[in-house]
Coordinates of C-alpha atoms in Angstrom, one line a residue:
Chain J
M686 CA -28.0 -157.9 -123.3
K687 CA -25.0 -154.7 -124.2
L688 CA -24.6 -154.6 -127.7
A689 CA -21.6 -151.7 -129.6
T690 CA -20.0 -150.7 -132.5
I691 CA -16.6 -151.2 -131.8
R692 CA -12.8 -150.7 -133.9
H693 CA -10.8 -153.3 -133.8
A694 CA -7.2 -154.4 -135.6
G695 CA -8.4 -151.8 -138.2
S696 CA -12.0 -153.2 -139.0
T697 CA -15.9 -151.4 -137.7
T698 CA -18.0 -154.1 -136.7
A699 CA -21.2 -154.8 -134.1
A700 CA -20.5 -156.4 -131.9
L701 CA -21.5 -157.8 -128.6
V702 CA -20.3 -157.8 -125.1
V703 CA -19.7 -160.5 -123.3
G704 CA -18.4 -159.9 -119.9
D705 CA -14.5 -158.3 -120.5
A706 CA -14.8 -158.7 -124.3
F707 CA -16.4 -157.7 -127.3
Q708 CA -17.7 -161.3 -129.5
P709 CA -17.9 -159.2 -133.6
L710 CA -21.8 -159.6 -134.8
P711 CA -22.6 -159.8 -138.6
A712 CA -22.2 -156.3 -139.4
G713 CA -20.6 -153.5 -140.0
N714 CA -21.6 -151.3 -136.9
L715 CA -25.2 -151.6 -134.7
S716 CA -27.2 -148.9 -136.5
D717 CA -26.5 -152.2 -139.7
L718 CA -27.2 -154.9 -137.3
L719 CA -31.1 -153.6 -136.4
G720 CA -31.6 -152.9 -139.7
M721 CA -31.5 -156.8 -140.7
P722 CA -35.1 -157.8 -139.8
A723 CA -33.3 -161.2 -137.5
W724 CA -31.1 -158.1 -135.5
K725 CA -32.9 -160.3 -132.4
Q726 CA -32.1 -163.5 -133.3
I727 CA -28.7 -163.0 -134.8
V728 CA -28.0 -161.3 -131.4
S729 CA -29.2 -164.3 -129.4
E730 CA -27.4 -167.2 -131.1
A731 CA -23.7 -165.4 -131.0
A732 CA -25.0 -164.9 -126.7
S733 CA -26.1 -168.6 -127.0
E734 CA -24.2 -170.4 -129.0
H735 CA -20.6 -170.1 -128.9
P736 CA -20.3 -168.1 -126.5
G737 CA -17.1 -165.6 -125.3
L738 CA -15.5 -168.0 -128.4
A739 CA -14.5 -165.3 -130.7
A740 CA -14.6 -162.5 -127.9
V741 CA -11.9 -160.0 -128.7
P742 CA -10.9 -158.4 -124.9
A743 CA -11.6 -154.9 -123.8
S744 CA -7.9 -153.6 -124.1
D745 CA -7.9 -154.0 -128.0
V746 CA -11.3 -152.7 -128.7
E747 CA -12.1 -149.1 -129.8
I748 CA -15.3 -148.3 -128.4
L749 CA -17.3 -145.9 -130.7
N750 CA -21.0 -144.5 -130.8
P751 CA -22.9 -147.3 -130.9
V752 CA -26.0 -146.1 -133.4
P753 CA -24.0 -143.8 -136.2
T754 CA -26.3 -143.6 -138.7
P755 CA -30.1 -143.0 -137.6
A756 CA -32.0 -141.4 -140.2
K757 CA -34.2 -139.7 -137.5
V758 CA -32.1 -138.3 -134.1
I759 CA -35.1 -136.3 -132.2
C760 CA -34.9 -134.5 -128.8
C761 CA -37.0 -133.9 -126.3
G762 CA -36.8 -130.9 -124.8
L763 CA -37.8 -130.0 -121.3
N764 CA -38.4 -133.5 -119.4
Y765 CA -37.6 -133.5 -116.1
S766 CA -39.9 -131.2 -113.8
D767 CA -36.6 -130.2 -112.0
H768 CA -34.7 -128.8 -115.0
I769 CA -38.2 -127.2 -116.2
L770 CA -38.8 -125.7 -113.0
E771 CA -34.9 -124.4 -113.0
M772 CA -35.0 -122.2 -116.6
G773 CA -38.7 -120.9 -115.1
R774 CA -41.2 -123.0 -117.4
D775 CA -44.7 -125.1 -116.7
L776 CA -44.9 -128.4 -116.9
P777 CA -45.3 -129.3 -120.6
A778 CA -48.7 -130.1 -121.9
Y779 CA -47.1 -132.7 -125.1
P780 CA -43.1 -133.2 -125.5
T781 CA -40.8 -130.9 -127.1
L782 CA -38.9 -132.1 -130.1
F783 CA -36.1 -130.8 -132.0
A784 CA -33.9 -133.0 -134.2
K785 CA -29.8 -133.0 -134.6
F786 CA -28.9 -135.3 -137.4
A787 CA -26.0 -138.8 -137.4
D788 CA -22.8 -136.5 -137.8
T789 CA -24.0 -135.0 -134.7
L790 CA -23.4 -137.7 -132.8
T791 CA -19.8 -138.9 -131.7
D792 CA -17.8 -141.8 -130.0
P793 CA -18.3 -141.8 -126.0
D794 CA -14.9 -141.2 -125.3
A795 CA -14.4 -138.5 -128.3
Q796 CA -12.6 -134.4 -127.8
I797 CA -15.4 -132.4 -128.2
V798 CA -14.1 -129.4 -130.0
A799 CA -16.4 -126.3 -130.3
D800 CA -14.5 -123.2 -131.3
E801 CA -17.8 -121.3 -132.5
S802 CA -19.2 -121.0 -129.3
V803 CA -18.5 -119.5 -125.8
D804 CA -21.3 -120.6 -124.1
L805 CA -21.0 -124.4 -123.9
D806 CA -23.2 -126.5 -121.6
W807 CA -23.6 -129.5 -120.8
E808 CA -27.1 -132.1 -121.5
A809 CA -27.1 -136.3 -119.7
E810 CA -29.5 -137.4 -121.5
L811 CA -30.6 -141.2 -121.5
A812 CA -31.4 -141.9 -124.6
V813 CA -34.1 -144.9 -126.5
V814 CA -32.7 -146.7 -129.6
V815 CA -35.6 -147.8 -132.0
G816 CA -36.2 -151.5 -132.8
T817 CA -39.5 -151.4 -134.6
T818 CA -40.8 -149.0 -136.1
L819 CA -43.4 -147.6 -135.8
Q820 CA -46.4 -145.7 -137.1
N821 CA -49.7 -143.7 -135.3
A822 CA -48.3 -145.9 -132.0
R823 CA -50.4 -146.5 -128.7
E824 CA -48.1 -146.9 -126.0
D825 CA -47.9 -150.3 -125.3
E826 CA -47.2 -150.8 -128.8
A827 CA -43.7 -148.1 -128.7
A828 CA -42.4 -149.8 -125.3
A829 CA -42.3 -153.3 -127.4
A830 CA -40.5 -151.4 -130.3
I831 CA -37.8 -150.3 -128.4
A832 CA -34.4 -151.8 -128.9
G833 CA -32.1 -150.6 -126.0
Y834 CA -30.7 -147.2 -123.9
T835 CA -27.1 -145.8 -123.8
V836 CA -26.0 -142.6 -122.7
A837 CA -25.8 -139.3 -124.7
N838 CA -24.4 -135.5 -124.1
D839 CA -26.7 -133.5 -126.0
I840 CA -23.8 -130.6 -125.0
S841 CA -25.4 -126.9 -126.3
M842 CA -23.9 -123.8 -127.2
R843 CA -26.6 -121.3 -125.8
D844 CA -24.7 -118.7 -127.1
W845 CA -25.8 -119.8 -131.1
Q846 CA -29.6 -121.8 -128.9
R847 CA -30.4 -118.6 -127.9
R848 CA -29.2 -116.8 -131.5
T849 CA -33.3 -117.5 -132.7
L850 CA -36.3 -118.2 -131.5
Q851 CA -35.2 -123.0 -133.1
W852 CA -32.3 -124.2 -130.7
L853 CA -31.4 -126.4 -134.4
Q854 CA -28.6 -124.5 -134.3
G855 CA -27.5 -124.8 -130.8
K856 CA -27.5 -128.5 -131.1
A857 CA -26.8 -129.8 -134.0
F858 CA -22.8 -128.9 -134.6
D859 CA -21.0 -131.8 -136.4
R860 CA -19.6 -134.4 -134.0
T861 CA -20.7 -132.6 -130.2
T862 CA -22.9 -135.7 -128.7
P863 CA -21.3 -138.4 -128.0
L864 CA -23.5 -141.5 -127.2
G865 CA -22.4 -144.6 -126.0
P866 CA -20.6 -146.6 -124.7
V867 CA -23.5 -149.7 -125.1
M868 CA -26.7 -150.2 -125.7
V869 CA -28.4 -151.8 -122.9
T870 CA -31.2 -154.0 -124.5
A871 CA -34.6 -153.6 -123.0
D872 CA -35.4 -156.5 -122.1
E873 CA -32.8 -155.8 -119.5
I874 CA -33.0 -153.0 -117.9
N875 CA -36.6 -149.7 -117.0
P876 CA -36.5 -145.8 -116.9
E877 CA -39.5 -146.3 -115.5
A878 CA -38.5 -147.6 -112.5
G879 CA -35.9 -145.5 -112.3
L880 CA -32.2 -145.3 -113.8
E881 CA -29.5 -142.1 -112.3
V882 CA -28.5 -139.7 -114.5
I883 CA -25.3 -138.1 -113.7
C884 CA -23.0 -135.8 -115.3
T885 CA -19.9 -134.9 -113.4
L886 CA -17.4 -131.7 -114.2
N887 CA -14.1 -132.2 -113.4
G888 CA -15.0 -134.2 -110.3
T889 CA -17.5 -132.5 -109.3
E890 CA -20.9 -133.4 -110.0
V891 CA -23.3 -131.2 -111.2
Q892 CA -26.2 -132.9 -112.7
R893 CA -28.1 -136.2 -111.2
G894 CA -31.6 -136.6 -111.7
N895 CA -33.9 -140.1 -111.7
T896 CA -35.5 -141.2 -115.2
K897 CA -38.3 -142.1 -113.1
T898 CA -39.3 -138.3 -113.1
L899 CA -39.7 -138.8 -116.4
V900 CA -42.8 -135.9 -117.4
F901 CA -42.9 -138.1 -121.0
S902 CA -41.9 -142.0 -120.3
A903 CA -39.7 -143.0 -123.2
A904 CA -42.7 -144.9 -124.9
K905 CA -45.0 -142.3 -124.3
L906 CA -41.8 -139.9 -126.9
L907 CA -42.3 -142.7 -129.5
S908 CA -45.6 -143.5 -129.1
Y909 CA -46.2 -139.7 -130.0
I910 CA -43.1 -138.8 -132.5
S911 CA -45.0 -141.6 -134.1
T912 CA -48.4 -139.6 -134.4
F913 CA -46.9 -137.0 -137.7
T914 CA -43.6 -139.3 -138.6
I915 CA -42.7 -142.6 -138.9
L916 CA -39.3 -144.7 -136.7
R917 CA -37.3 -146.5 -138.2
P918 CA -35.4 -149.0 -136.8
G919 CA -32.0 -147.7 -135.7
D920 CA -33.8 -144.2 -135.5
V921 CA -32.4 -142.3 -131.6
V922 CA -34.6 -140.4 -129.3
L923 CA -33.0 -137.9 -126.6
T924 CA -35.3 -137.8 -123.4
G925 CA -33.9 -135.0 -122.6
T926 CA -32.2 -133.7 -119.1
P927 CA -32.6 -133.2 -115.4
G928 CA -31.6 -129.9 -113.8
G929 CA -27.6 -129.1 -113.2
V930 CA -27.1 -126.8 -116.2
G931 CA -24.7 -124.5 -117.1
M932 CA -27.2 -122.2 -118.1
G933 CA -29.7 -122.4 -114.9
M934 CA -26.3 -121.6 -112.3
N935 CA -25.7 -118.1 -111.1
P936 CA -23.6 -116.9 -112.5
P937 CA -24.7 -119.3 -115.5
L938 CA -21.0 -121.2 -116.2
F939 CA -19.3 -123.0 -118.7
L940 CA -17.0 -125.2 -120.3
K941 CA -14.3 -124.3 -121.5
D942 CA -10.7 -126.2 -123.0
G943 CA -9.5 -128.9 -121.5
D944 CA -12.8 -129.6 -119.0
E945 CA -13.4 -132.6 -118.2
L946 CA -17.2 -133.7 -118.8
I947 CA -18.2 -137.3 -117.4
T948 CA -21.8 -138.2 -118.1
E949 CA -23.0 -141.6 -116.5
I950 CA -25.8 -144.2 -116.2
P951 CA -25.3 -147.0 -113.7
G952 CA -26.5 -149.9 -115.2
I953 CA -25.3 -148.6 -119.1
G954 CA -22.5 -147.0 -118.9
T955 CA -20.1 -144.3 -119.3
L956 CA -18.9 -141.2 -121.2
R957 CA -16.3 -138.9 -121.0
N958 CA -15.6 -136.6 -123.4
I959 CA -12.3 -133.5 -123.2
V960 CA -13.9 -130.1 -124.3
R961 CA -11.1 -128.1 -126.5
T962 CA -13.3 -124.4 -127.2
R963 CA -11.2 -121.2 -127.8
V964 CA -13.0 -120.2 -124.4
T965 CA -9.9 -120.9 -121.2
A966 CA -10.4 -120.6 -117.2
D967 CA -8.6 -117.1 -118.7
L968 CA -11.7 -115.7 -119.7
Chain X
M1274 CA -30.9 -127.4 -167.6
K1275 CA -33.8 -129.1 -166.0
L1276 CA -33.6 -132.6 -163.9
A1277 CA -35.9 -134.0 -162.6
T1278 CA -37.0 -137.8 -160.7
I1279 CA -39.8 -139.5 -162.7
R1280 CA -41.8 -142.9 -162.6
H1281 CA -41.7 -144.4 -166.0
A1282 CA -43.0 -148.2 -167.2
G1283 CA -43.2 -149.2 -163.5
S1284 CA -39.4 -147.8 -162.3
T1285 CA -38.0 -145.1 -161.3
T1286 CA -35.0 -143.5 -162.2
A1287 CA -33.7 -139.3 -162.7
A1288 CA -34.1 -138.0 -165.8
L1289 CA -33.6 -134.5 -168.0
V1290 CA -36.1 -132.6 -169.5
V1291 CA -35.7 -131.5 -173.1
G1292 CA -38.5 -130.1 -173.9
D1293 CA -41.7 -131.7 -173.1
A1294 CA -40.3 -134.7 -173.0
F1295 CA -37.8 -136.6 -169.6
Q1296 CA -34.4 -138.2 -171.3
P1297 CA -33.5 -140.9 -168.4
L1298 CA -30.5 -140.5 -166.5
P1299 CA -28.4 -143.3 -164.8
A1300 CA -29.4 -142.8 -161.9
G1301 CA -32.1 -144.5 -159.8
N1302 CA -33.4 -140.5 -158.6
L1303 CA -31.5 -137.1 -158.4
S1304 CA -30.7 -138.2 -155.3
D1305 CA -28.5 -141.0 -156.2
L1306 CA -27.4 -138.4 -159.1
L1307 CA -25.9 -135.7 -157.6
G1308 CA -24.1 -138.8 -154.7
M1309 CA -21.5 -139.6 -158.4
P1310 CA -19.0 -137.0 -157.6
A1311 CA -19.6 -137.1 -162.0
W1312 CA -22.5 -135.8 -161.8
K1313 CA -22.4 -132.5 -163.7
Q1314 CA -21.1 -134.6 -166.3
I1315 CA -23.9 -136.6 -167.0
V1316 CA -25.9 -134.1 -167.4
S1317 CA -23.4 -131.8 -169.9
E1318 CA -23.0 -135.3 -171.9
A1319 CA -26.6 -136.7 -171.9
A1320 CA -27.4 -132.9 -172.9
S1321 CA -25.3 -132.8 -175.6
E1322 CA -25.0 -135.9 -177.2
H1323 CA -28.1 -137.8 -178.5
P1324 CA -29.9 -134.4 -177.2
G1325 CA -33.6 -136.3 -177.2
L1326 CA -32.7 -139.9 -178.8
A1327 CA -33.9 -141.4 -175.7
A1328 CA -36.2 -139.0 -174.0
V1329 CA -39.6 -140.1 -173.0
P1330 CA -42.6 -138.4 -173.4
A1331 CA -44.2 -136.3 -171.2
S1332 CA -47.0 -138.3 -170.7
D1333 CA -46.3 -141.5 -170.7
V1334 CA -44.3 -139.6 -167.2
E1335 CA -45.3 -139.1 -163.1
I1336 CA -43.3 -136.8 -162.0
L1337 CA -42.1 -137.1 -158.5
N1338 CA -40.3 -135.7 -155.8
P1339 CA -36.8 -135.1 -157.6
V1340 CA -34.5 -135.1 -154.4
P1341 CA -36.1 -138.3 -152.7
T1342 CA -34.0 -138.6 -150.1
P1343 CA -31.9 -135.7 -148.7
A1344 CA -29.6 -136.9 -145.0
K1345 CA -30.9 -133.2 -143.9
V1346 CA -34.0 -131.1 -144.8
I1347 CA -33.0 -127.0 -143.4
C1348 CA -35.7 -124.8 -143.8
C1349 CA -35.3 -121.1 -142.2
G1350 CA -38.3 -120.5 -141.4
L1351 CA -38.4 -116.0 -141.1
N1352 CA -37.4 -114.8 -144.5
Y1353 CA -39.4 -113.0 -146.1
S1354 CA -39.5 -109.0 -144.6
D1355 CA -42.9 -108.9 -145.1
H1356 CA -43.9 -112.4 -143.4
I1357 CA -41.9 -112.0 -140.6
L1358 CA -43.8 -108.7 -140.2
E1359 CA -46.9 -110.3 -140.1
M1360 CA -46.3 -112.2 -136.9
G1361 CA -45.2 -109.7 -135.6
R1362 CA -41.6 -110.5 -135.2
D1363 CA -38.1 -107.7 -136.2
L1364 CA -36.2 -108.4 -138.8
P1365 CA -33.2 -111.7 -137.4
A1366 CA -29.8 -110.8 -136.8
Y1367 CA -29.0 -114.5 -137.8
P1368 CA -31.7 -117.4 -139.6
T1369 CA -34.2 -119.0 -138.0
L1370 CA -33.6 -123.1 -138.5
F1371 CA -34.9 -126.1 -137.9
A1372 CA -35.6 -129.4 -139.5
K1373 CA -37.9 -131.7 -141.8
F1374 CA -36.9 -134.9 -142.6
A1375 CA -36.6 -136.9 -146.3
D1376 CA -40.2 -138.1 -145.0
T1377 CA -41.6 -135.2 -144.8
L1378 CA -41.0 -134.5 -148.1
T1379 CA -43.5 -135.8 -151.2
D1380 CA -44.7 -135.7 -154.9
P1381 CA -45.3 -132.9 -157.0
D1382 CA -48.4 -133.5 -157.3
A1383 CA -49.6 -136.1 -154.1
Q1384 CA -52.1 -135.4 -152.3
I1385 CA -51.5 -133.8 -148.6
V1386 CA -53.1 -136.0 -145.4
A1387 CA -53.6 -134.4 -142.5
D1388 CA -55.6 -135.7 -140.3
E1389 CA -54.3 -134.9 -137.3
S1390 CA -54.8 -131.3 -137.8
V1391 CA -57.2 -128.7 -137.6
D1392 CA -54.3 -125.2 -138.2
L1393 CA -53.6 -126.4 -141.9
D1394 CA -51.3 -123.8 -143.9
W1395 CA -49.7 -123.0 -146.7
E1396 CA -46.1 -121.7 -146.9
A1397 CA -44.8 -121.1 -150.6
E1398 CA -41.0 -121.1 -150.7
L1399 CA -37.8 -121.5 -152.9
A1400 CA -35.9 -124.7 -151.9
V1401 CA -31.4 -125.2 -152.8
V1402 CA -30.9 -128.6 -153.4
V1403 CA -26.6 -128.8 -152.5
G1404 CA -24.3 -129.7 -155.1
T1405 CA -21.2 -130.2 -153.3
T1406 CA -19.9 -130.8 -150.3
L1407 CA -20.2 -127.7 -148.1
Q1408 CA -17.9 -127.0 -144.4
N1409 CA -16.9 -123.6 -142.7
A1410 CA -17.8 -122.2 -146.0
R1411 CA -17.3 -118.6 -147.2
E1412 CA -20.6 -117.0 -148.9
D1413 CA -19.4 -117.2 -152.7
E1414 CA -18.0 -121.1 -152.3
A1415 CA -21.7 -121.8 -150.7
A1416 CA -23.3 -120.4 -154.2
A1417 CA -20.6 -122.1 -156.3
A1418 CA -21.1 -125.5 -154.7
I1419 CA -25.7 -125.3 -154.9
A1420 CA -27.2 -127.5 -157.2
G1421 CA -30.1 -125.8 -158.5
Y1422 CA -33.4 -124.5 -157.1
T1423 CA -36.6 -126.1 -157.3
V1424 CA -40.5 -125.8 -155.3
A1425 CA -41.1 -126.5 -151.2
N1426 CA -44.5 -126.3 -150.1
D1427 CA -43.4 -125.8 -145.6
I1428 CA -47.1 -126.7 -145.1
S1429 CA -47.4 -126.2 -141.4
M1430 CA -49.8 -128.0 -138.8
R1431 CA -49.8 -124.5 -136.7
D1432 CA -51.9 -126.5 -133.8
W1433 CA -48.9 -128.8 -133.9
Q1434 CA -46.3 -126.0 -134.2
R1435 CA -47.8 -124.1 -131.1
R1436 CA -47.9 -126.5 -128.9
T1437 CA -44.6 -125.8 -128.0
L1438 CA -41.6 -123.4 -128.2
Q1439 CA -39.9 -125.7 -131.4
W1440 CA -42.3 -125.9 -134.4
L1441 CA -40.4 -129.5 -135.8
Q1442 CA -43.5 -131.8 -134.6
G1443 CA -46.1 -128.8 -136.5
K1444 CA -43.2 -129.3 -139.3
A1445 CA -43.0 -132.5 -140.0
F1446 CA -46.2 -134.6 -140.5
D1447 CA -44.7 -137.2 -142.8
R1448 CA -45.8 -136.9 -146.6
T1449 CA -46.7 -133.0 -146.1
T1450 CA -44.0 -131.1 -148.4
P1451 CA -44.4 -131.1 -151.7
L1452 CA -41.5 -130.6 -153.3
G1453 CA -40.6 -130.0 -157.7
P1454 CA -41.4 -130.8 -160.1
V1455 CA -37.7 -130.6 -161.4
M1456 CA -34.8 -128.5 -160.0
V1457 CA -33.6 -125.9 -162.3
T1458 CA -29.4 -125.9 -163.0
A1459 CA -27.8 -122.9 -161.0
D1460 CA -26.7 -121.7 -163.8
E1461 CA -29.7 -121.3 -165.4
I1462 CA -31.4 -118.5 -163.1
N1463 CA -30.6 -116.2 -159.6
P1464 CA -32.7 -116.3 -157.2
E1465 CA -31.2 -112.7 -155.8
A1466 CA -32.1 -111.2 -159.4
G1467 CA -35.3 -112.4 -158.5
L1468 CA -37.8 -115.1 -158.4
E1469 CA -41.3 -114.9 -157.7
V1470 CA -42.9 -117.1 -155.5
I1471 CA -46.5 -117.2 -155.8
C1472 CA -49.1 -119.4 -153.8
T1473 CA -52.8 -119.5 -155.2
L1474 CA -55.7 -121.2 -152.6
N1475 CA -58.6 -122.4 -154.7
G1476 CA -57.8 -120.4 -157.6
T1477 CA -57.5 -116.9 -155.4
E1478 CA -53.9 -116.0 -155.3
V1479 CA -52.8 -116.0 -151.4
Q1480 CA -49.2 -115.2 -151.6
R1481 CA -46.9 -113.8 -153.4
G1482 CA -43.3 -112.8 -152.7
N1483 CA -40.0 -112.5 -154.1
T1484 CA -36.5 -114.1 -153.5
K1485 CA -34.8 -110.5 -153.9
T1486 CA -36.5 -109.4 -150.6
L1487 CA -34.9 -112.8 -149.1
V1488 CA -32.9 -111.2 -146.2
F1489 CA -31.2 -114.5 -145.9
S1490 CA -29.7 -115.7 -149.8
A1491 CA -29.6 -118.9 -150.6
A1492 CA -25.7 -118.8 -150.4
K1493 CA -26.1 -116.8 -146.8
L1494 CA -27.7 -119.9 -145.9
L1495 CA -25.8 -122.7 -146.9
S1496 CA -22.7 -120.7 -145.7
Y1497 CA -24.3 -120.2 -142.3
I1498 CA -25.4 -123.7 -142.3
S1499 CA -22.6 -125.2 -143.1
T1500 CA -20.5 -123.9 -140.4
F1501 CA -22.1 -126.0 -138.0
T1502 CA -22.9 -128.9 -139.6
I1503 CA -21.7 -130.2 -143.0
L1504 CA -24.0 -130.6 -146.0
R1505 CA -23.6 -133.7 -149.0
P1506 CA -24.7 -133.5 -152.5
G1507 CA -28.6 -133.7 -152.8
D1508 CA -29.4 -131.7 -149.7
V1509 CA -32.6 -129.9 -149.0
V1510 CA -32.6 -126.3 -147.9
L1511 CA -35.7 -125.0 -147.8
T1512 CA -35.7 -120.4 -148.0
G1513 CA -38.4 -119.2 -145.9
T1514 CA -42.0 -118.0 -147.2
P1515 CA -43.5 -114.6 -147.7
G1516 CA -46.8 -112.6 -146.5
G1517 CA -49.2 -114.2 -146.6
V1518 CA -50.4 -117.3 -145.1
G1519 CA -53.3 -118.5 -143.5
M1520 CA -51.9 -117.9 -139.6
G1521 CA -51.3 -114.1 -140.9
M1522 CA -55.2 -113.1 -142.0
N1523 CA -57.4 -111.5 -139.3
P1524 CA -59.5 -113.6 -139.3
P1525 CA -56.7 -117.0 -139.8
L1526 CA -57.8 -118.7 -143.0
F1527 CA -56.4 -123.0 -142.7
L1528 CA -56.7 -125.6 -145.4
K1529 CA -59.8 -127.7 -145.8
D1530 CA -60.8 -131.0 -146.7
G1531 CA -60.8 -130.8 -150.7
D1532 CA -58.9 -127.4 -150.4
E1533 CA -56.0 -126.9 -153.9
L1534 CA -53.0 -125.3 -153.5
I1535 CA -50.8 -124.1 -156.0
T1536 CA -47.3 -123.4 -155.3
E1537 CA -45.4 -121.7 -158.2
I1538 CA -42.1 -120.3 -158.9
P1539 CA -42.2 -119.1 -162.8
G1540 CA -38.5 -120.4 -164.2
I1541 CA -38.7 -123.8 -162.5
G1542 CA -42.7 -124.9 -162.1
T1543 CA -45.2 -125.5 -160.0
L1544 CA -46.9 -128.1 -157.6
R1545 CA -50.8 -128.4 -157.2
N1546 CA -52.1 -130.3 -154.2
I1547 CA -55.6 -131.8 -153.3
V1548 CA -55.8 -131.0 -149.3
R1549 CA -57.4 -134.1 -147.8
T1550 CA -58.5 -133.4 -143.3
R1551 CA -60.9 -133.8 -141.8
V1552 CA -61.7 -130.0 -141.3
T1553 CA -64.5 -129.8 -144.5
A1554 CA -66.4 -126.7 -145.1
D1555 CA -69.1 -127.2 -142.3
L1556 CA -67.4 -126.9 -140.0

């Protein structure tokens, strides 16, 4: 099943995707829905009892960031072997982890406004949404606790990221990580079997990776993180980006005003974001 | 004024410290109180109208982490010139920032349970609590938005911190950063004029720094952070630790089971924490 957070007729709601329409669910957004212990049952009943009956056509709907209020957004920094090698690093024994905030996230078609950065870069990623509380979880327990998957672009301010040893300030600008458009439930797709992760800049493909080459799978990441901090329903984990980021190019290529960034994982969906920055093509 | 979050007669409340007693305030904790736009007025009225009338004696009270639910906990990593030099680094042009979670925080007298780490280290710190929303704030605006100050110990798992380039996993073990015992309002103390930050291990002083030697003042940190992410009432910023941490010693000294750690900022108060870890003196 595909779940979303939508705005319709002036209000916001969690919704089940039914064909080309959205069936509202009894929660203000998907974060709130996942916070309900019976969320799976609520979704199943909505899907089976009156399928499509109260659905709103896609044309009347604005699709928002599906999970707007995670208490934790934890990201894995170097997780695709090709990206690790392009950054000049060795394959890791442990996942490199850093945090973002709920405020860092934005809608799947949001403009990315970044006037403070001149080295703005893309990072297409698979994002995992937690469905059940996890503490010191084994990998199989972590796998069973995944609510679903969505698409993210961990847009990074490389100039800020490189100011100090810690990446946070280059990774946590408000409203710069688009997420969505939907969360596909974990029973429907399997990243370990392979999902393509594709990023296109102004019509040119710049990244194409496959989640089967992740050094740390979604379940491994959740298990590892749950060793030191509790994960709760609605928390989001970004699994890292494949090769092809701008700073890895020779010469490096960064985003400029008006650039169109398309981030896609077939089977989940597509983010489409226009960049707004004071960096223009003439610079 | 000194504000706290206390447990008394089975319930938790924000409270004003009145001499040796605690006067309950109309909020479940100090985080909730700071979320009320009129929090300063509520505190002023409690302090002036019936001072001490409904106060609970300290002996009947358990003092908790004053701000248990910050949406953001942001820490500055290298901020005292002596600590920076002991870690073998240059004085920084920008603050090194990383995140913790609300779950990382714990009570001022909590046991610190850390069975997963063998290189457990201390970092006595001044913590700043935000009182007004800040976005792209100048330094004077940031200074005016500080609700108050409290004491923290950024207890760090150096083995986990060093596993990768990013420190998060060594800094964000649940319930390992004690905070408190009170928040002193910003009108009563001035870190730029100088506050001693002292850490004592089993009766031996290991750290003594002064906040007037901070490279980035509390207001500078809040102003800088607010450039990339909004800060809201109740958010917490840790300002870094002075020299004298265990990993800087020759040979390095790490915490073992039963160690008593006292963290003190005179004028604010004292944290007293016993360490529980599988590392014993015999190791």
